[in-house]
Structure formats: C-alpha cells, structure tokens
Amino acid sequence: MLRARDAMDRAYAQPLDIPALAAIAHTSPAHFIRTFRATFGETPHRYLQRRRVERSMAMLRETDTSVTDICLAVGFTSVGTFSRTFREIVGESPSAYRAKYRETAVPPASAPTCFVKAWNRPRQKRAVSDKP
C-alpha cells in the first residue's frame, strides 16, 4: 500500500488507474481499493484528487499561471471537473481561492515547512464523491 501511495505522490499529474496501482501493491484491484481505504481512511481516487488539489492550491498561491494551465499541470483533463473537485475539497472556486489568498497573504514566517504545509492543507467540509 505504501508503494502505491508513494507512486501516487510522485506521479499525481499522470493518468493513474486502479489496475496499475493494484499491480504496484501486488493485489487485485478490488482488494487494493478495500485495503487502501482501510489503511489510509479514503479511497485511492479520493486520495489522488486531494493530492492534485493540494498541489494546485500551492500553484495558485505561488504562481501567476492561469487556472486552466494549473488544471492540466496537476493531472485533471477538464477545467469543469477540476473546478468542481476544488470547490468540494476547499470550499471555494480556484479563482476565488487565489483572490482571497492574495488579499490576506502575509509575508513568509519563519515557521517550519511542515507547519506551513499543514496550515495550507485543505479542510474538507463535506464528502467528496468517490467515483473512480
């Protein structure tokens, strides 16, 4: 399971499917989904979506790249799907998130990176669909 999760962390922008990830974990696809959910508390699809949204949040804060380019860079193939998923996880649209962050941005603090990442991690307000 750790190898499969590491593969998702490394290649989040690539098109990953359950059979390929199950092969990395040396399990069947159905057993992989059940075991991944029991181990990490969320399905592989949901984990991958969250990783992509976390990366897009960083890109929205740190770059002037367009939302469409960020959408494609993090592995989504549709801006509509990206915006809907982003809104489900973060609670606002990518453009609103960028505007809000720029209004409230403070100079970088001398806090350790792990605290900054934890602070910027999306807080899920409601369930996200678990479609594969």
mmCIF file with all atom_site columns, C-alpha atoms in Angstrom:
data_model
loop_
_atom_site.group_PDB
_atom_site.id
_atom_site.type_symbol
_atom_site.label_atom_id
_atom_site.label_alt_id
_atom_site.label_comp_id
_atom_site.label_asym_id
_atom_site.label_entity_id
_atom_site.label_seq_id
_atom_site.pdbx_PDB_ins_code
_atom_site.Cartn_x
_atom_site.Cartn_y
_atom_site.Cartn_z
_atom_site.occupancy
_atom_site.B_iso_or_equiv
_atom_site.pdbx_formal_charge
_atom_site.auth_seq_id
_atom_site.auth_comp_id
_atom_site.auth_asym_id
_atom_site.auth_atom_id
_atom_site.pdbx_PDB_model_num
ATOM 1   C CA . MET A 1 1   ? 0.000   0.000  0.000   1.00 0.00 ? 1   MET A CA 1
ATOM 2   C CA . LEU A 1 2   ? 2.837   2.387  0.806   1.00 0.00 ? 2   LEU A CA 1
ATOM 3   C CA . ARG A 1 3   ? 4.436   1.757  -2.576  1.00 0.00 ? 3   ARG A CA 1
ATOM 4   C CA . ALA A 1 4   ? 1.167   2.526  -4.340  1.00 0.00 ? 4   ALA A CA 1
ATOM 5   C CA . ARG A 1 5   ? 0.638   5.674  -2.276  1.00 0.00 ? 5   ARG A CA 1
ATOM 6   C CA . ASP A 1 6   ? 4.209   6.776  -2.993  1.00 0.00 ? 6   ASP A CA 1
ATOM 7   C CA . ALA A 1 7   ? 3.585   6.188  -6.704  1.00 0.00 ? 7   ALA A CA 1
ATOM 8   C CA . MET A 1 8   ? 0.523   8.445  -6.491  1.00 0.00 ? 8   MET A CA 1
ATOM 9   C CA . ASP A 1 9   ? 2.543   11.085 -4.646  1.00 0.00 ? 9   ASP A CA 1
ATOM 10  C CA . ARG A 1 10  ? 5.299   11.008 -7.263  1.00 0.00 ? 10  ARG A CA 1
ATOM 11  C CA . ALA A 1 11  ? 3.131   10.807 -10.380 1.00 0.00 ? 11  ALA A CA 1
ATOM 12  C CA . TYR A 1 12  ? -0.040  12.626 -9.314  1.00 0.00 ? 12  TYR A CA 1
ATOM 13  C CA . ALA A 1 13  ? -0.133  14.511 -12.623 1.00 0.00 ? 13  ALA A CA 1
ATOM 14  C CA . GLN A 1 14  ? -0.036  11.318 -14.683 1.00 0.00 ? 14  GLN A CA 1
ATOM 15  C CA . PRO A 1 15  ? -3.149  9.355  -15.608 1.00 0.00 ? 15  PRO A CA 1
ATOM 16  C CA . LEU A 1 16  ? -3.174  6.643  -12.938 1.00 0.00 ? 16  LEU A CA 1
ATOM 17  C CA . ASP A 1 17  ? -5.693  3.836  -12.863 1.00 0.00 ? 17  ASP A CA 1
ATOM 18  C CA . ILE A 1 18  ? -6.628  1.290  -10.250 1.00 0.00 ? 18  ILE A CA 1
ATOM 19  C CA . PRO A 1 19  ? -5.275  -1.786 -12.094 1.00 0.00 ? 19  PRO A CA 1
ATOM 20  C CA . ALA A 1 20  ? -1.835  -0.157 -12.421 1.00 0.00 ? 20  ALA A CA 1
ATOM 21  C CA . LEU A 1 21  ? -1.803  0.863  -8.756  1.00 0.00 ? 21  LEU A CA 1
ATOM 22  C CA . ALA A 1 22  ? -3.024  -2.579 -7.695  1.00 0.00 ? 22  ALA A CA 1
ATOM 23  C CA . ALA A 1 23  ? -0.172  -4.119 -9.673  1.00 0.00 ? 23  ALA A CA 1
ATOM 24  C CA . ILE A 1 24  ? 2.286   -1.924 -7.769  1.00 0.00 ? 24  ILE A CA 1
ATOM 25  C CA . ALA A 1 25  ? 0.758   -3.160 -4.493  1.00 0.00 ? 25  ALA A CA 1
ATOM 26  C CA . HIS A 1 26  ? 0.670   -6.781 -5.774  1.00 0.00 ? 26  HIS A CA 1
ATOM 27  C CA . THR A 1 27  ? -3.076  -7.152 -5.146  1.00 0.00 ? 27  THR A CA 1
ATOM 28  C CA . SER A 1 28  ? -6.255  -7.421 -7.175  1.00 0.00 ? 28  SER A CA 1
ATOM 29  C CA . PRO A 1 29  ? -7.996  -4.097 -7.973  1.00 0.00 ? 29  PRO A CA 1
ATOM 30  C CA . ALA A 1 30  ? -10.943 -4.772 -5.627  1.00 0.00 ? 30  ALA A CA 1
ATOM 31  C CA . HIS A 1 31  ? -8.711  -5.864 -2.764  1.00 0.00 ? 31  HIS A CA 1
ATOM 32  C CA . PHE A 1 32  ? -6.461  -2.859 -3.397  1.00 0.00 ? 32  PHE A CA 1
ATOM 33  C CA . ILE A 1 33  ? -9.355  -0.406 -3.046  1.00 0.00 ? 33  ILE A CA 1
ATOM 34  C CA . ARG A 1 34  ? -10.639 -2.049 0.154   1.00 0.00 ? 34  ARG A CA 1
ATOM 35  C CA . THR A 1 35  ? -7.199  -2.303 1.744   1.00 0.00 ? 35  THR A CA 1
ATOM 36  C CA . PHE A 1 36  ? -6.179  1.230  0.735   1.00 0.00 ? 36  PHE A CA 1
ATOM 37  C CA . ARG A 1 37  ? -9.359  2.635  2.255   1.00 0.00 ? 37  ARG A CA 1
ATOM 38  C CA . ALA A 1 38  ? -8.915  0.622  5.457   1.00 0.00 ? 38  ALA A CA 1
ATOM 39  C CA . THR A 1 39  ? -5.266  1.670  5.722   1.00 0.00 ? 39  THR A CA 1
ATOM 40  C CA . PHE A 1 40  ? -5.447  5.367  4.841   1.00 0.00 ? 40  PHE A CA 1
ATOM 41  C CA . GLY A 1 41  ? -9.100  6.211  5.502   1.00 0.00 ? 41  GLY A CA 1
ATOM 42  C CA . GLU A 1 42  ? -10.001 7.217  1.959   1.00 0.00 ? 42  GLU A CA 1
ATOM 43  C CA . THR A 1 43  ? -10.254 5.568  -1.435  1.00 0.00 ? 43  THR A CA 1
ATOM 44  C CA . PRO A 1 44  ? -7.317  5.748  -3.853  1.00 0.00 ? 44  PRO A CA 1
ATOM 45  C CA . HIS A 1 45  ? -9.317  8.016  -6.180  1.00 0.00 ? 45  HIS A CA 1
ATOM 46  C CA . ARG A 1 46  ? -10.149 10.417 -3.387  1.00 0.00 ? 46  ARG A CA 1
ATOM 47  C CA . TYR A 1 47  ? -6.539  10.431 -2.169  1.00 0.00 ? 47  TYR A CA 1
ATOM 48  C CA . LEU A 1 48  ? -5.309  11.224 -5.674  1.00 0.00 ? 48  LEU A CA 1
ATOM 49  C CA . GLN A 1 49  ? -7.867  14.025 -6.064  1.00 0.00 ? 49  GLN A CA 1
ATOM 50  C CA . ARG A 1 50  ? -6.808  15.540 -2.751  1.00 0.00 ? 50  ARG A CA 1
ATOM 51  C CA . ARG A 1 51  ? -3.113  15.406 -3.721  1.00 0.00 ? 51  ARG A CA 1
ATOM 52  C CA . ARG A 1 52  ? -3.872  17.120 -7.020  1.00 0.00 ? 52  ARG A CA 1
ATOM 53  C CA . VAL A 1 53  ? -5.922  19.827 -5.319  1.00 0.00 ? 53  VAL A CA 1
ATOM 54  C CA . GLU A 1 54  ? -3.208  20.392 -2.698  1.00 0.00 ? 54  GLU A CA 1
ATOM 55  C CA . ARG A 1 55  ? -0.653  20.886 -5.474  1.00 0.00 ? 55  ARG A CA 1
ATOM 56  C CA . SER A 1 56  ? -2.991  23.209 -7.370  1.00 0.00 ? 56  SER A CA 1
ATOM 57  C CA . MET A 1 57  ? -3.524  25.266 -4.193  1.00 0.00 ? 57  MET A CA 1
ATOM 58  C CA . ALA A 1 58  ? 0.243   25.786 -3.946  1.00 0.00 ? 58  ALA A CA 1
ATOM 59  C CA . MET A 1 59  ? 0.445   26.744 -7.612  1.00 0.00 ? 59  MET A CA 1
ATOM 60  C CA . LEU A 1 60  ? -2.450  29.203 -7.241  1.00 0.00 ? 60  LEU A CA 1
ATOM 61  C CA . ARG A 1 61  ? -0.702  30.853 -4.284  1.00 0.00 ? 61  ARG A CA 1
ATOM 62  C CA . GLU A 1 62  ? 2.815   30.924 -5.694  1.00 0.00 ? 62  GLU A CA 1
ATOM 63  C CA . THR A 1 63  ? 2.438   31.493 -9.447  1.00 0.00 ? 63  THR A CA 1
ATOM 64  C CA . ASP A 1 64  ? 0.502   33.640 -11.897 1.00 0.00 ? 64  ASP A CA 1
ATOM 65  C CA . THR A 1 65  ? -0.249  30.642 -14.106 1.00 0.00 ? 65  THR A CA 1
ATOM 66  C CA . SER A 1 66  ? -3.815  30.502 -15.395 1.00 0.00 ? 66  SER A CA 1
ATOM 67  C CA . VAL A 1 67  ? -6.337  28.188 -13.754 1.00 0.00 ? 67  VAL A CA 1
ATOM 68  C CA . THR A 1 68  ? -6.603  26.183 -16.971 1.00 0.00 ? 68  THR A CA 1
ATOM 69  C CA . ASP A 1 69  ? -2.854  25.590 -17.131 1.00 0.00 ? 69  ASP A CA 1
ATOM 70  C CA . ILE A 1 70  ? -2.777  24.619 -13.455 1.00 0.00 ? 70  ILE A CA 1
ATOM 71  C CA . CYS A 1 71  ? -5.681  22.246 -14.050 1.00 0.00 ? 71  CYS A CA 1
ATOM 72  C CA . LEU A 1 72  ? -3.774  20.464 -16.796 1.00 0.00 ? 72  LEU A CA 1
ATOM 73  C CA . ALA A 1 73  ? -0.467  20.555 -14.909 1.00 0.00 ? 73  ALA A CA 1
ATOM 74  C CA . VAL A 1 74  ? -1.831  18.706 -11.883 1.00 0.00 ? 74  VAL A CA 1
ATOM 75  C CA . GLY A 1 75  ? -3.470  15.941 -13.901 1.00 0.00 ? 75  GLY A CA 1
ATOM 76  C CA . PHE A 1 76  ? -7.074  16.983 -14.465 1.00 0.00 ? 76  PHE A CA 1
ATOM 77  C CA . THR A 1 77  ? -8.253  16.808 -18.074 1.00 0.00 ? 77  THR A CA 1
ATOM 78  C CA . SER A 1 78  ? -11.306 19.046 -17.706 1.00 0.00 ? 78  SER A CA 1
ATOM 79  C CA . VAL A 1 79  ? -11.493 22.509 -16.178 1.00 0.00 ? 79  VAL A CA 1
ATOM 80  C CA . GLY A 1 80  ? -15.064 21.810 -15.100 1.00 0.00 ? 80  GLY A CA 1
ATOM 81  C CA . THR A 1 81  ? -14.065 18.672 -13.205 1.00 0.00 ? 81  THR A CA 1
ATOM 82  C CA . PHE A 1 82  ? -11.105 20.491 -11.685 1.00 0.00 ? 82  PHE A CA 1
ATOM 83  C CA . SER A 1 83  ? -13.245 23.425 -10.526 1.00 0.00 ? 83  SER A CA 1
ATOM 84  C CA . ARG A 1 84  ? -15.965 21.159 -9.091  1.00 0.00 ? 84  ARG A CA 1
ATOM 85  C CA . THR A 1 85  ? -13.437 18.968 -7.257  1.00 0.00 ? 85  THR A CA 1
ATOM 86  C CA . PHE A 1 86  ? -11.533 22.008 -5.995  1.00 0.00 ? 86  PHE A CA 1
ATOM 87  C CA . ARG A 1 87  ? -14.763 23.530 -4.692  1.00 0.00 ? 87  ARG A CA 1
ATOM 88  C CA . GLU A 1 88  ? -15.781 20.269 -2.989  1.00 0.00 ? 88  GLU A CA 1
ATOM 89  C CA . ILE A 1 89  ? -12.455 19.952 -1.183  1.00 0.00 ? 89  ILE A CA 1
ATOM 90  C CA . VAL A 1 90  ? -11.525 23.591 -0.496  1.00 0.00 ? 90  VAL A CA 1
ATOM 91  C CA . GLY A 1 91  ? -14.982 25.154 -0.330  1.00 0.00 ? 91  GLY A CA 1
ATOM 92  C CA . GLU A 1 92  ? -14.459 27.838 -2.965  1.00 0.00 ? 92  GLU A CA 1
ATOM 93  C CA . SER A 1 93  ? -13.543 28.110 -6.624  1.00 0.00 ? 93  SER A CA 1
ATOM 94  C CA . PRO A 1 94  ? -9.869  28.211 -7.716  1.00 0.00 ? 94  PRO A CA 1
ATOM 95  C CA . SER A 1 95  ? -10.165 31.854 -8.794  1.00 0.00 ? 95  SER A CA 1
ATOM 96  C CA . ALA A 1 96  ? -11.820 32.849 -5.518  1.00 0.00 ? 96  ALA A CA 1
ATOM 97  C CA . TYR A 1 97  ? -9.137  30.957 -3.582  1.00 0.00 ? 97  TYR A CA 1
ATOM 98  C CA . ARG A 1 98  ? -6.390  32.821 -5.449  1.00 0.00 ? 98  ARG A CA 1
ATOM 99  C CA . ALA A 1 99  ? -8.047  36.209 -4.932  1.00 0.00 ? 99  ALA A CA 1
ATOM 100 C CA . LYS A 1 100 ? -8.706  35.533 -1.250  1.00 0.00 ? 100 LYS A CA 1
ATOM 101 C CA . TYR A 1 101 ? -5.136  34.361 -0.683  1.00 0.00 ? 101 TYR A CA 1
ATOM 102 C CA . ARG A 1 102 ? -3.684  37.453 -2.355  1.00 0.00 ? 102 ARG A CA 1
ATOM 103 C CA . GLU A 1 103 ? -5.858  39.727 -0.216  1.00 0.00 ? 103 GLU A CA 1
ATOM 104 C CA . THR A 1 104 ? -4.857  38.059 3.017   1.00 0.00 ? 104 THR A CA 1
ATOM 105 C CA . ALA A 1 105 ? -1.303  36.992 2.166   1.00 0.00 ? 105 ALA A CA 1
ATOM 106 C CA . VAL A 1 106 ? 1.213   37.633 4.876   1.00 0.00 ? 106 VAL A CA 1
ATOM 107 C CA . PRO A 1 107 ? 4.968   37.601 4.461   1.00 0.00 ? 107 PRO A CA 1
ATOM 108 C CA . PRO A 1 108 ? 6.502   34.166 4.874   1.00 0.00 ? 108 PRO A CA 1
ATOM 109 C CA . ALA A 1 109 ? 7.010   33.364 8.511   1.00 0.00 ? 109 ALA A CA 1
ATOM 110 C CA . SER A 1 110 ? 9.934   31.528 9.941   1.00 0.00 ? 110 SER A CA 1
ATOM 111 C CA . ALA A 1 111 ? 7.730   28.545 10.795  1.00 0.00 ? 111 ALA A CA 1
ATOM 112 C CA . PRO A 1 112 ? 8.947   25.074 9.864   1.00 0.00 ? 112 PRO A CA 1
ATOM 113 C CA . THR A 1 113 ? 7.806   23.887 6.441   1.00 0.00 ? 113 THR A CA 1
ATOM 114 C CA . CYS A 1 114 ? 5.762   21.020 7.903   1.00 0.00 ? 114 CYS A CA 1
ATOM 115 C CA . PHE A 1 115 ? 3.634   23.502 9.883   1.00 0.00 ? 115 PHE A CA 1
ATOM 116 C CA . VAL A 1 116 ? 3.137   25.736 6.838   1.00 0.00 ? 116 VAL A CA 1
ATOM 117 C CA . LYS A 1 117 ? 2.055   22.723 4.740   1.00 0.00 ? 117 LYS A CA 1
ATOM 118 C CA . ALA A 1 118 ? -0.313  21.534 7.458   1.00 0.00 ? 118 ALA A CA 1
ATOM 119 C CA . TRP A 1 119 ? -1.800  25.030 7.725   1.00 0.00 ? 119 TRP A CA 1
ATOM 120 C CA . ASN A 1 120 ? -2.384  25.241 3.960   1.00 0.00 ? 120 ASN A CA 1
ATOM 121 C CA . ARG A 1 121 ? -3.821  21.710 3.653   1.00 0.00 ? 121 ARG A CA 1
ATOM 122 C CA . PRO A 1 122 ? -7.462  21.739 2.557   1.00 0.00 ? 122 PRO A CA 1
ATOM 123 C CA . ARG A 1 123 ? -10.007 21.175 5.269   1.00 0.00 ? 123 ARG A CA 1
ATOM 124 C CA . GLN A 1 124 ? -12.754 19.059 3.884   1.00 0.00 ? 124 GLN A CA 1
ATOM 125 C CA . LYS A 1 125 ? -16.131 20.462 4.780   1.00 0.00 ? 125 LYS A CA 1
ATOM 126 C CA . ARG A 1 126 ? -18.250 17.786 3.177   1.00 0.00 ? 126 ARG A CA 1
ATOM 127 C CA . ALA A 1 127 ? -17.965 14.438 1.479   1.00 0.00 ? 127 ALA A CA 1
ATOM 128 C CA . VAL A 1 128 ? -16.386 14.268 -1.954  1.00 0.00 ? 128 VAL A CA 1
ATOM 129 C CA . SER A 1 129 ? -17.749 11.810 -4.453  1.00 0.00 ? 129 SER A CA 1
ATOM 130 C CA . ASP A 1 130 ? -15.692 8.633  -4.739  1.00 0.00 ? 130 ASP A CA 1
ATOM 131 C CA . LYS A 1 131 ? -16.171 7.995  -8.407  1.00 0.00 ? 131 LYS A CA 1
ATOM 132 C CA . PRO A 1 132 ? -13.283 6.024  -9.905  1.00 0.00 ? 132 PRO A CA 1
#
